[in-house]
Amino acid sequence: MNPRFSSEVAGAFADEGRIESSDLSAAKAFRECASKRLNDLLEGRRMLCLPTSPILPIGRDARLSDIRAAVQRIVDLTGIAGLTGLPQVSLPVATSGSIPVGLSLIGWRGGDAALVAAARTLAREFSIGLA
């Protein structure tokens, strides 16, 4: 098997093991700060509700610089749950023309079951096929 990767993914593999310790320390500090902030925000069994994507889909014929900018905006919004280790679910709640519109829910640490229950309730309300 010879997989093909996007330039971003291939670059990440190529950089493996060559990350400066100062950059790694800064990233770890950011992660700890973000985790604390979200833990505080979601304290008391709260959920964060946000769009699944901050932008409309980018065209296949877009310039590489536009694709990279779009990817960065998407990662900035959608990566927070994974970065902080919190549960997240995305629901396809609507469409705009033929473009799906998603709603993401991020739950508190350990609130996975409650998050899934809330997602199921919303899915029934929006009639999107999850039971």
XYZ file of N, CA, C and O in Angstrom:
524
model
N 0.854 -1.172 0.000
C 0.000 0.000 0.000
C 0.901 1.237 0.000
O 1.874 1.311 0.747
N 0.555 2.197 -0.817
C 1.312 3.436 -0.906
C 0.325 4.601 -0.783
O -0.140 5.132 -1.785
N -0.013 4.999 0.475
C -1.029 6.052 0.652
C -0.536 7.401 0.163
O 0.657 7.684 0.168
N -1.481 8.235 -0.264
C -1.184 9.606 -0.659
C -1.733 10.529 0.418
O -2.860 10.363 0.872
N -0.922 11.510 0.799
C -1.318 12.448 1.835
C -1.376 13.854 1.267
O -0.671 14.184 0.318
N -2.201 14.685 1.904
C -2.197 16.101 1.540
C -0.839 16.681 1.921
O -0.082 16.088 2.698
N -0.537 17.850 1.406
C 0.755 18.466 1.711
C 0.889 18.749 3.198
O 1.984 18.631 3.768
N -0.219 19.108 3.868
C -0.163 19.383 5.303
C 0.179 18.127 6.105
O 1.007 18.139 6.998
N -0.483 17.020 5.761
C -0.237 15.763 6.472
C 1.168 15.252 6.169
O 1.901 14.843 7.074
N 1.560 15.290 4.908
C 2.911 14.851 4.541
C 3.958 15.686 5.257
O 4.965 15.160 5.742
N 3.718 16.993 5.352
C 4.653 17.869 6.065
C 4.747 17.535 7.540
O 5.829 17.576 8.126
N 3.612 17.188 8.141
C 3.624 16.815 9.559
C 4.434 15.542 9.777
O 5.201 15.437 10.740
N 4.291 14.574 8.875
C 5.098 13.356 8.982
C 6.582 13.675 8.785
O 7.435 13.139 9.477
N 6.875 14.547 7.858
C 8.273 14.900 7.592
C 8.901 15.628 8.769
O 10.098 15.504 9.017
N 8.109 16.377 9.521
C 8.617 17.132 10.662
C 8.743 16.292 11.931
O 9.296 16.759 12.926
N 8.215 15.080 11.898
C 8.226 14.215 13.077
C 9.622 14.136 13.692
O 10.603 13.850 13.021
N 9.695 14.427 14.962
C 10.971 14.329 15.677
C 11.861 15.548 15.524
O 12.919 15.621 16.129
N 11.435 16.535 14.744
C 12.254 17.728 14.546
C 11.615 18.973 15.147
O 11.907 20.070 14.737
N 10.756 18.790 16.080
C 10.094 19.918 16.728
C 10.980 20.382 17.881
O 11.416 19.589 18.711
N 11.242 21.674 17.912
C 12.075 22.246 18.971
C 11.378 22.096 20.319
O 10.166 22.233 20.431
N 12.160 21.827 21.357
C 11.578 21.640 22.690
C 10.862 22.902 23.172
O 9.861 22.814 23.875
N 11.343 24.084 22.768
C 10.666 25.321 23.163
C 9.281 25.414 22.517
O 8.319 25.882 23.147
N 9.169 24.970 21.258
C 7.870 24.961 20.591
C 6.937 23.953 21.250
O 5.738 24.213 21.409
N 7.481 22.819 21.624
C 6.698 21.789 22.290
C 6.212 22.284 23.649
O 5.054 22.097 24.017
N 7.073 22.960 24.380
C 6.695 23.499 25.688
C 5.582 24.530 25.547
O 4.637 24.548 26.340
N 5.690 25.389 24.546
C 4.654 26.406 24.319
C 3.321 25.751 23.961
O 2.268 26.174 24.440
N 3.363 24.706 23.148
C 2.139 24.003 22.759
C 1.498 23.318 23.970
O 0.271 23.359 24.139
N 2.320 22.715 24.808
C 1.786 22.064 26.015
C 1.165 23.084 26.953
O 0.106 22.851 27.545
N 1.798 24.240 27.093
C 1.262 25.296 27.958
C -0.084 25.793 27.415
O -1.030 26.015 28.175
N -0.169 25.971 26.094
C -1.427 26.401 25.484
C -2.520 25.367 25.736
O -3.651 25.713 26.080
N -2.161 24.093 25.561
C -3.141 23.025 25.770
C -3.653 23.022 27.207
O -4.849 22.894 27.451
N -2.752 23.177 28.167
C -3.161 23.206 29.577
C -4.060 24.402 29.866
O -5.070 24.284 30.567
N -3.723 25.558 29.303
C -4.523 26.767 29.488
C -5.911 26.597 28.868
O -6.919 26.943 29.489
N -5.961 26.070 27.655
C -7.242 25.845 26.975
C -8.091 24.832 27.741
O -9.306 25.008 27.886
N -7.457 23.783 28.248
C -8.190 22.764 29.013
C -8.791 23.371 30.272
O -9.964 23.131 30.588
N -8.018 24.160 30.972
C -8.522 24.798 32.204
C -9.669 25.738 31.876
O -10.694 25.738 32.552
N -9.504 26.526 30.825
C -10.551 27.488 30.454
C -11.851 26.775 30.099
O -12.933 27.172 30.540
N -11.763 25.713 29.309
C -12.983 24.984 28.941
C -13.570 24.239 30.128
O -14.795 24.180 30.282
N -12.723 23.660 30.970
C -13.236 22.998 32.170
C -14.022 23.986 33.026
O -15.097 23.680 33.538
N -13.472 25.203 33.193
C -14.166 26.236 33.965
C -15.470 26.649 33.286
O -16.497 26.817 33.937
N -15.431 26.815 31.974
C -16.597 27.235 31.212
C -17.722 26.200 31.291
O -18.898 26.558 31.392
N -17.358 24.933 31.243
C -18.353 23.861 31.212
C -18.673 23.287 32.587
O -19.443 22.333 32.696
N -18.094 23.874 33.623
C -18.340 23.417 34.990
C -19.836 23.474 35.286
O -20.541 24.376 34.834
N -20.309 22.507 36.019
C -21.727 22.467 36.340
C -22.546 21.784 35.265
O -23.724 22.080 35.088
N -21.897 20.903 34.517
C -22.580 20.078 33.513
C -23.160 20.912 32.377
O -24.264 20.678 31.922
N -22.383 21.868 31.894
C -22.791 22.677 30.756
C -22.259 22.065 29.473
O -21.298 21.312 29.489
N -22.885 22.452 28.360
C -22.404 22.043 27.045
C -22.180 23.283 26.196
O -22.922 24.261 26.311
N -21.173 23.215 25.367
C -20.880 24.281 24.424
C -21.478 23.906 23.081
O -21.307 22.789 22.607
N -22.188 24.832 22.481
C -22.842 24.599 21.199
C -22.235 25.562 20.189
O -22.195 26.770 20.433
N -21.730 25.028 19.072
C -21.097 25.866 18.065
C -21.269 25.241 16.687
O -21.585 24.060 16.574
N -21.063 26.030 15.639
C -21.175 25.443 14.297
C -20.086 24.404 14.077
O -18.986 24.524 14.618
N -20.398 23.382 13.307
C -19.410 22.351 13.017
C -18.283 22.899 12.153
O -17.133 22.502 12.289
N -18.591 23.830 11.282
C -17.572 24.456 10.448
C -17.812 25.964 10.413
O -18.959 26.397 10.317
N -16.756 26.757 10.461
C -16.928 28.213 10.446
C -17.111 28.795 9.047
O -17.363 29.983 8.909
N -16.981 27.968 8.018
C -17.040 28.450 6.640
C -17.814 27.472 5.772
O -18.010 26.317 6.142
N -18.228 27.959 4.615
C -18.822 27.065 3.623
C -17.716 26.208 3.011
O -16.536 26.591 3.049
N -18.063 25.068 2.439
C -17.030 24.237 1.812
C -16.265 25.008 0.743
O -16.842 25.811 0.016
N -14.989 24.747 0.668
C -14.146 25.407 -0.323
C -14.159 24.580 -1.603
O -14.224 23.344 -1.553
N -14.118 25.247 -2.735
C -14.190 24.561 -4.024
C -12.960 23.714 -4.305
O -11.855 24.013 -3.845
N -13.145 22.672 -5.075
C -12.033 21.781 -5.433
C -10.981 22.481 -6.273
O -9.833 22.069 -6.299
N -11.377 23.543 -6.943
C -10.437 24.257 -7.796
C -9.784 25.451 -7.091
O -9.120 26.265 -7.719
N -9.954 25.529 -5.783
C -9.385 26.646 -5.020
C -7.853 26.593 -5.028
O -7.255 25.524 -5.159
N -7.254 27.770 -4.882
C -5.794 27.849 -4.800
C -5.326 27.211 -3.497
O -6.039 27.219 -2.490
N -4.124 26.673 -3.498
C -3.571 26.015 -2.324
C -3.561 26.954 -1.121
O -3.868 26.541 0.001
N -3.238 28.215 -1.321
C -3.220 29.170 -0.210
C -4.613 29.341 0.393
O -4.762 29.457 1.608
N -5.650 29.317 -0.449
C -7.021 29.419 0.043
C -7.421 28.156 0.798
O -8.118 28.223 1.814
N -6.977 27.016 0.301
C -7.274 25.748 0.974
C -6.611 25.726 2.345
O -7.231 25.368 3.342
N -5.355 26.132 2.410
C -4.645 26.154 3.692
C -5.313 27.104 4.679
O -5.445 26.795 5.863
N -5.740 28.265 4.203
C -6.431 29.218 5.081
C -7.745 28.633 5.588
O -8.081 28.778 6.770
N -8.469 27.949 4.709
C -9.731 27.329 5.104
C -9.489 26.226 6.131
O -10.199 26.144 7.142
N -8.503 25.400 5.879
C -8.174 24.320 6.815
C -7.821 24.896 8.181
O -8.272 24.402 9.217
N -7.040 25.967 8.206
C -6.655 26.579 9.478
C -7.870 27.097 10.239
O -7.988 26.904 11.443
N -8.796 27.747 9.540
C -10.017 28.243 10.206
C -10.843 27.095 10.763
O -11.378 27.182 11.866
N -10.943 26.021 9.986
C -11.723 24.866 10.443
C -11.064 24.228 11.665
O -11.731 23.938 12.663
N -9.759 24.021 11.612
C -9.040 23.404 12.733
C -9.124 24.280 13.975
O -9.304 23.785 15.092
N -9.012 25.588 13.800
C -9.101 26.501 14.949
C -10.416 26.331 15.693
O -10.463 26.412 16.922
N -11.502 26.091 14.974
C -12.800 25.937 15.609
C -13.050 24.506 16.051
O -13.493 24.270 17.168
N -12.771 23.549 15.197
C -13.193 22.171 15.468
C -12.193 21.359 16.277
O -12.544 20.300 16.772
N -10.975 21.832 16.426
C -9.965 21.053 17.130
C -9.971 21.207 18.633
O -9.258 20.497 19.335
N -10.792 22.107 19.169
C -10.710 22.425 20.593
C -11.092 21.242 21.485
O -10.462 21.019 22.513
N -12.089 20.459 21.100
C -12.481 19.316 21.929
C -11.373 18.270 21.960
O -11.007 17.768 23.026
N -10.825 17.953 20.797
C -9.731 16.989 20.747
C -8.497 17.484 21.484
O -7.816 16.723 22.172
N -8.201 18.768 21.345
C -7.050 19.365 22.015
C -7.167 19.256 23.525
O -6.190 18.992 24.221
N -8.372 19.433 24.031
C -8.580 19.473 25.477
C -9.117 18.166 26.053
O -9.316 18.062 27.257
N -9.369 17.179 25.192
C -9.822 15.875 25.673
C -11.276 15.840 26.101
O -11.660 15.018 26.930
N -12.089 16.710 25.527
C -13.504 16.744 25.875
C -14.327 16.023 24.803
O -13.949 15.999 23.639
N -15.472 15.469 25.203
C -16.312 14.782 24.214
C -17.016 15.783 23.301
O -17.391 16.878 23.727
N -17.160 15.415 22.037
C -17.831 16.265 21.055
C -18.640 15.402 20.115
O -18.238 14.297 19.761
N -19.772 15.929 19.694
C -20.598 15.268 18.691
C -21.078 16.348 17.726
O -21.285 17.490 18.109
N -21.201 15.975 16.467
C -21.686 16.903 15.448
C -22.964 16.352 14.842
O -23.031 15.176 14.488
N -23.956 17.204 14.724
C -25.249 16.818 14.175
C -25.513 17.565 12.873
O -25.375 18.792 12.832
N -25.903 16.860 11.821
C -26.271 17.530 10.566
C -27.697 18.067 10.682
O -28.660 17.388 10.346
N -27.847 19.292 11.161
C -29.174 19.803 11.512
C -29.940 20.463 10.374
O -31.147 20.637 10.466
N -29.255 20.861 9.320
C -29.954 21.567 8.245
C -29.109 21.537 6.976
O -28.003 20.986 6.966
N -29.630 22.150 5.941
C -28.861 22.369 4.720
C -29.091 23.804 4.276
O -30.118 24.418 4.572
N -28.117 24.329 3.582
C -28.224 25.632 2.944
C -28.002 25.368 1.462
O -26.869 25.160 1.029
N -29.098 25.295 0.718
C -29.018 24.797 -0.646
C -28.703 23.314 -0.556
O -29.405 22.565 0.099
N -27.618 22.892 -1.146
C -27.213 21.485 -1.053
C -26.091 21.281 -0.033
O -25.560 20.183 0.094
N -25.757 22.333 0.701
C -24.628 22.272 1.637
C -25.139 21.932 3.033
O -25.995 22.633 3.583
N -24.633 20.851 3.639
C -25.057 20.511 4.994
C -24.537 21.524 6.006
O -23.448 22.064 5.864
N -25.347 21.769 7.012
C -24.985 22.661 8.107
C -25.002 21.834 9.382
O -26.009 21.217 9.716
N -23.861 21.822 10.070
C -23.747 21.007 11.269
C -23.715 21.836 12.538
O -23.297 22.992 12.546
N -24.168 21.218 13.603
C -24.148 21.805 14.930
C -23.310 20.884 15.809
O -23.578 19.682 15.881
N -22.284 21.417 16.429
C -21.430 20.618 17.310
C -21.753 20.918 18.761
O -21.992 22.068 19.132
N -21.746 19.874 19.544
C -21.904 19.997 20.993
C -20.631 19.474 21.637
O -20.148 18.399 21.285
N -20.098 20.241 22.567
C -18.935 19.810 23.337
C -19.385 19.704 24.786
O -19.975 20.643 25.334
N -19.128 18.550 25.389
C -19.559 18.311 26.759
C -18.432 18.472 27.754
O -17.267 18.618 27.392
N -18.799 18.433 29.002
C -17.821 18.529 30.075
C -17.040 17.232 30.185
O -17.452 16.191 29.678
N -15.903 17.310 30.847
C -15.054 16.138 31.043
C -15.839 15.059 31.781
O -16.401 15.303 32.841
N -15.933 13.885 31.186
C -16.679 12.779 31.784
C -18.164 12.808 31.453
O -18.901 11.936 31.895
N -18.595 13.801 30.680
C -20.017 13.933 30.375
C -20.433 13.282 29.065
O -21.416 13.709 28.454
N -19.706 12.256 28.646
C -19.967 11.612 27.354
C -21.403 11.108 27.224
O -22.062 11.356 26.208
N -21.889 10.399 28.235
C -23.231 9.815 28.158
C -24.295 10.911 28.075
O -25.243 10.806 27.284
N -24.136 11.963 28.855
C -25.097 13.068 28.817
C -25.043 13.780 27.468
O -26.077 14.213 26.937
N -23.854 13.900 26.895
C -23.699 14.533 25.587
C -24.429 13.727 24.514
O -25.159 14.282 23.690
N -24.259 12.416 24.539
C -24.941 11.552 23.568
C -26.457 11.633 23.766
O -27.216 11.705 22.790
N -26.896 11.670 25.008
C -28.334 11.787 25.271
C -28.879 13.108 24.730
O -29.956 13.145 24.115
N -28.148 14.195 24.933
C -28.574 15.498 24.409
C -28.601 15.471 22.886
O -29.525 16.005 22.258
N -27.602 14.843 22.287
C -27.554 14.745 20.819
C -28.741 13.950 20.302
O -29.348 14.316 19.287
N -29.080 12.881 20.968
C -30.242 12.083 20.549
C -31.531 12.898 20.639
O -32.378 12.833 19.753
N -31.673 13.663 21.714
C -32.861 14.504 21.874
C -32.938 15.539 20.753
O -33.993 15.725 20.138
N -31.825 16.198 20.477
C -31.804 17.188 19.393
C -32.072 16.527 18.041
O -32.770 17.093 17.194
N -31.524 15.348 17.843
C -31.740 14.636 16.579
C -33.221 14.343 16.373
O -33.740 14.485 15.259
N -33.891 13.948 17.444
C -35.341 13.705 17.335
C -36.079 15.011 17.023
O -36.958 15.058 16.182
N -35.685 16.094 17.701
C -36.335 17.400 17.492
C -36.139 17.892 16.061
O -37.027 18.493 15.477
N -34.942 17.690 15.512
C -34.636 18.132 14.154
C -34.979 17.063 13.108
O -34.788 17.284 11.912
N -35.455 15.909 13.573
C -35.806 14.796 12.675
C -34.677 14.469 11.722
O -34.842 14.398 10.504
N -33.478 14.227 12.282
C -32.339 13.943 11.416
C -31.923 12.480 11.423
O -30.854 12.142 10.969
N -32.766 11.622 11.957
C -32.544 10.200 11.774
C -31.773 9.483 12.863
O -31.563 8.295 12.771
N -31.334 10.162 13.889
C -30.686 9.463 15.008
C -31.749 9.173 16.042
O -32.622 9.985 16.316
N -31.682 7.989 16.631
C -32.706 7.640 17.626
C -32.077 7.325 18.959
O -30.972 7.036 19.108
